Tab-separated table of C-alpha atoms in Angstrom:
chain	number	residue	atom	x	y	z
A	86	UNK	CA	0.000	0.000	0.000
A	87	UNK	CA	1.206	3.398	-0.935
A	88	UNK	CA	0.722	7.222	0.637
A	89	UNK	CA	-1.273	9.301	-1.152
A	90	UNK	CA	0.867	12.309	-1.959
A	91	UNK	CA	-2.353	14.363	-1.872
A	92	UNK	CA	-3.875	14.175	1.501
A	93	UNK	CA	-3.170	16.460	3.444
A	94	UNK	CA	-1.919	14.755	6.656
A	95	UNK	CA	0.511	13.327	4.693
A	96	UNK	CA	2.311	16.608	3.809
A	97	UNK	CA	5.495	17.003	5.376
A	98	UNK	CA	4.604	21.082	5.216
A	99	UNK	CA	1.227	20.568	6.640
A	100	UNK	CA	2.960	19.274	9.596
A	101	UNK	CA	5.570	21.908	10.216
A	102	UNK	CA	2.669	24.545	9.368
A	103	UNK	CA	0.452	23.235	12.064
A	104	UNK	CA	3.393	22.429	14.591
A	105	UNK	CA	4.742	25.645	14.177
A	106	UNK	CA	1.126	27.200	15.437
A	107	UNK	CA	0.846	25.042	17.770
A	108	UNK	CA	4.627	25.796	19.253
A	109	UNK	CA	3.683	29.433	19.058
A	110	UNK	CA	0.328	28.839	20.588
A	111	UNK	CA	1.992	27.434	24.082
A	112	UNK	CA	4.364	30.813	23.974
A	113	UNK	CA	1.313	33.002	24.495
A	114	UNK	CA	0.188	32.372	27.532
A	115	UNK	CA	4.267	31.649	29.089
A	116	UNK	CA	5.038	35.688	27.413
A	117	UNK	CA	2.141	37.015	28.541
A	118	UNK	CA	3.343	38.031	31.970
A	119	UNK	CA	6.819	39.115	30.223
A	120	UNK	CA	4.830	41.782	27.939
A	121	UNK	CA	5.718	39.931	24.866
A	122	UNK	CA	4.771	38.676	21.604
A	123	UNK	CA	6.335	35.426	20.317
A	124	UNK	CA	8.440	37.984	17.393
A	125	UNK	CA	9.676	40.088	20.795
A	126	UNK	CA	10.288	37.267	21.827
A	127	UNK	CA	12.099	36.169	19.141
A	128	UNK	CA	14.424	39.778	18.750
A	129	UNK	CA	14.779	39.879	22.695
A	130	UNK	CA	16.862	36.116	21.977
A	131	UNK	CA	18.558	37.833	19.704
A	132	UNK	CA	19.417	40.882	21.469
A	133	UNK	CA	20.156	39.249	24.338
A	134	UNK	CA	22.819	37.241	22.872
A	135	UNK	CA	24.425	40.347	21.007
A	136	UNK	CA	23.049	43.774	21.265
A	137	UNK	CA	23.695	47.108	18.644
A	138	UNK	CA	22.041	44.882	16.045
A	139	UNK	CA	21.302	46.928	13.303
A	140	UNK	CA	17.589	45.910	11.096
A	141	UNK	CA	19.423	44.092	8.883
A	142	UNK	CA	21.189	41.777	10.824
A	143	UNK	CA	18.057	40.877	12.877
A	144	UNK	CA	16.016	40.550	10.238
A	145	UNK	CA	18.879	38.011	8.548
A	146	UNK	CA	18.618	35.968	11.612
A	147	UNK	CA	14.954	35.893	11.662
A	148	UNK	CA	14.463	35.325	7.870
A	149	UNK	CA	11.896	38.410	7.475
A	150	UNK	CA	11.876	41.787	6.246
A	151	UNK	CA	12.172	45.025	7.407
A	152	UNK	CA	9.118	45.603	6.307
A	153	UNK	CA	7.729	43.071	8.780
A	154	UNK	CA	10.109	43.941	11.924
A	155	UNK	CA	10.114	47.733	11.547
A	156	UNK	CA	6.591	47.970	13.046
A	157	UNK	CA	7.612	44.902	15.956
A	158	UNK	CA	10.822	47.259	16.584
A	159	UNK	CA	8.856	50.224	17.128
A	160	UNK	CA	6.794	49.183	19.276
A	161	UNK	CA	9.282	47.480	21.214
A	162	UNK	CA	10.730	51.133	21.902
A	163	UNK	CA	7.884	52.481	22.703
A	164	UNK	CA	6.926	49.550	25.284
A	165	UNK	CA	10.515	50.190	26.243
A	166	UNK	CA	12.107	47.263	26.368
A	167	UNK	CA	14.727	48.704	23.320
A	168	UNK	CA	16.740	51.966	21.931
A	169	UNK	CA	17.009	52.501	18.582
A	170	UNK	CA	19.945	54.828	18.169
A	171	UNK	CA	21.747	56.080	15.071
A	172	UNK	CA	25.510	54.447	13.829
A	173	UNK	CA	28.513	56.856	14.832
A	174	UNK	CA	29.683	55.706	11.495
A	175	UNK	CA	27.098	55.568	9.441
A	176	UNK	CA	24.181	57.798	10.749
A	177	UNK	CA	21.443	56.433	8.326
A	178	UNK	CA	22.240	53.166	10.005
A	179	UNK	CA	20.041	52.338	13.168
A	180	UNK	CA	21.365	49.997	15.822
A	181	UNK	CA	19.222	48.286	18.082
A	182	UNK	CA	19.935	48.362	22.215
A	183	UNK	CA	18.496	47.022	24.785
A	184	UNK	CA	17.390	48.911	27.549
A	185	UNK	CA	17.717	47.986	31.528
A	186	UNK	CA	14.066	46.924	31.890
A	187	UNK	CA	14.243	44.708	28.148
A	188	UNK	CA	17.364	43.351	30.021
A	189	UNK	CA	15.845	42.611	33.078
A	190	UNK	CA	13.227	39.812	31.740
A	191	UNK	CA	15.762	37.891	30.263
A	192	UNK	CA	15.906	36.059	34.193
A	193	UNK	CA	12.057	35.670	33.551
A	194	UNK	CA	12.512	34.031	30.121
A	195	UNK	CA	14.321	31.293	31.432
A	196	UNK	CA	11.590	29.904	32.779
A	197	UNK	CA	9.884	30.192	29.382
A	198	UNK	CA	11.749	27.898	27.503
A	199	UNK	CA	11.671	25.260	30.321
A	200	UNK	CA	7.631	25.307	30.274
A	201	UNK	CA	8.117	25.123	26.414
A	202	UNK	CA	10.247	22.026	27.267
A	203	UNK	CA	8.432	19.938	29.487
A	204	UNK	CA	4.854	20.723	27.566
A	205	UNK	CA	6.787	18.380	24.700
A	206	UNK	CA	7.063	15.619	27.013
A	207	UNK	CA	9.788	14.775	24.654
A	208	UNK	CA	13.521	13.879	26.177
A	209	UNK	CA	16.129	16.846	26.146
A	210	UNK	CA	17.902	13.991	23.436
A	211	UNK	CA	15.384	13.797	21.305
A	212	UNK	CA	14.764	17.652	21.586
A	213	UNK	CA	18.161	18.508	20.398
A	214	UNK	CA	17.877	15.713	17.773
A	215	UNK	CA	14.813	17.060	16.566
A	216	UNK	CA	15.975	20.812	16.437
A	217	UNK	CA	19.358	18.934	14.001
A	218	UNK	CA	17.119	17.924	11.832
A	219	UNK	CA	14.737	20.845	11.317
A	220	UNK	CA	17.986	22.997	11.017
A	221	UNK	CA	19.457	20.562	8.750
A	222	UNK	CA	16.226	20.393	6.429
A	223	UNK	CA	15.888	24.210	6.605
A	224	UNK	CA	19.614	24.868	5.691
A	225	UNK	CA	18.895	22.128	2.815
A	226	UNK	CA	15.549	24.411	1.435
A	227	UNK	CA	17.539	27.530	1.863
A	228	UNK	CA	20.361	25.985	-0.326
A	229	UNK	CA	17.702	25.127	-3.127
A	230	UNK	CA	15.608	28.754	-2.796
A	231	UNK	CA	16.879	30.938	-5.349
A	232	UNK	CA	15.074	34.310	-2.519
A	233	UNK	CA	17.724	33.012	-0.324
C-alpha cells in the first residue's frame, strides 16, 4: 500500500505549518506576563545574545523583512524594552539596544523555555535531535531557494 501524496496529513509542510502554530500557541500564555509577543520574543533572543544589532542583521537571523520587523521594533521602543539609536559611522544606520528593563526579563525568560520544554514531554535527546534535523532540512531548502 502506498501514501497518497495528496492528503493532506501526509504533507510534510502541513505538519511543520500546524506544529509551528501550535509551538507558538503554548508561547502566548508563558510571554504574557513578560509583555511579549512570540516575534519580541524572538528579537529579545537575539538581542540578548548580542546587542547594537542593526535591522538588517536581525532581520537576517529571523528570515523576514524590514518591512515586517520595523513595526515589531517600534513598538518594542515604545513599550521600552529597546533603543534605537543612530551608527557613529554611518548615521542612516540604526542599531538596536536594549534597555535595563528589556534586560531585566531575560531572568524571567528562562523559565519560558523550560515550560516550552516539558509541555513536549519529549527527552532533552530527542529535543536537540529534533531541532538537528529541522535545522538541517531548513539549511537544505535555503540551499535550493533561489530568494535566499
Amino acid at each position: 500500500m502506498t501514501m497518497n501524496p495528496l492528503l493532506l496529513d501526509n504533507q510534510l509542510c502541513f505538519s511543520l505549518y500546524s506544529t509551528s502554530l501550535a509551538v507558538t500557541q503554548i508561547y502566548k500564555p508563558l510571554l504574557e506576563p513578560l509583555g511579549l509577543t512570540y516575534p519580541q520574543y524572538l528579537i529579545m533572543l537575539i538581542l540578548w545574545e548580542k546587542e547594537g544589532l542593526g535591522l538588517k542583521d536581525i532581520c537576517e537571523r529571523l528570515s523576514q523583512k524590514p518591512g515586517a520587523l520595523t513595526p515589531v521594533i517600534k513598538r518594542m521602543e515604545k513599550d521600552g524594552l529597546v533603543l534605537r539609536q543612530k551608527n557613529t559611522e554611518d548615521e542612516r544606520q540604526l542599531e538596536i539596544y536594549l534597555t535595563d528593563h528589556g534586560r531585566s526579563l531575560k531572568t524571567e525568560a528562562l523559565a519560558v523555555n523550560a515550560c516550552l520544554v516539558s509541555s513536549c514531554n519529549l527527552s532533552l535527546d530527542d529535543l536537540n535531535e529534533l531541532k538537528t534535523r529541522l535545522d538541517q532540512l531548513r539549511s537544505q531548502l535555503n540551499s535550493i531557494n533561489p530568494a535566499n
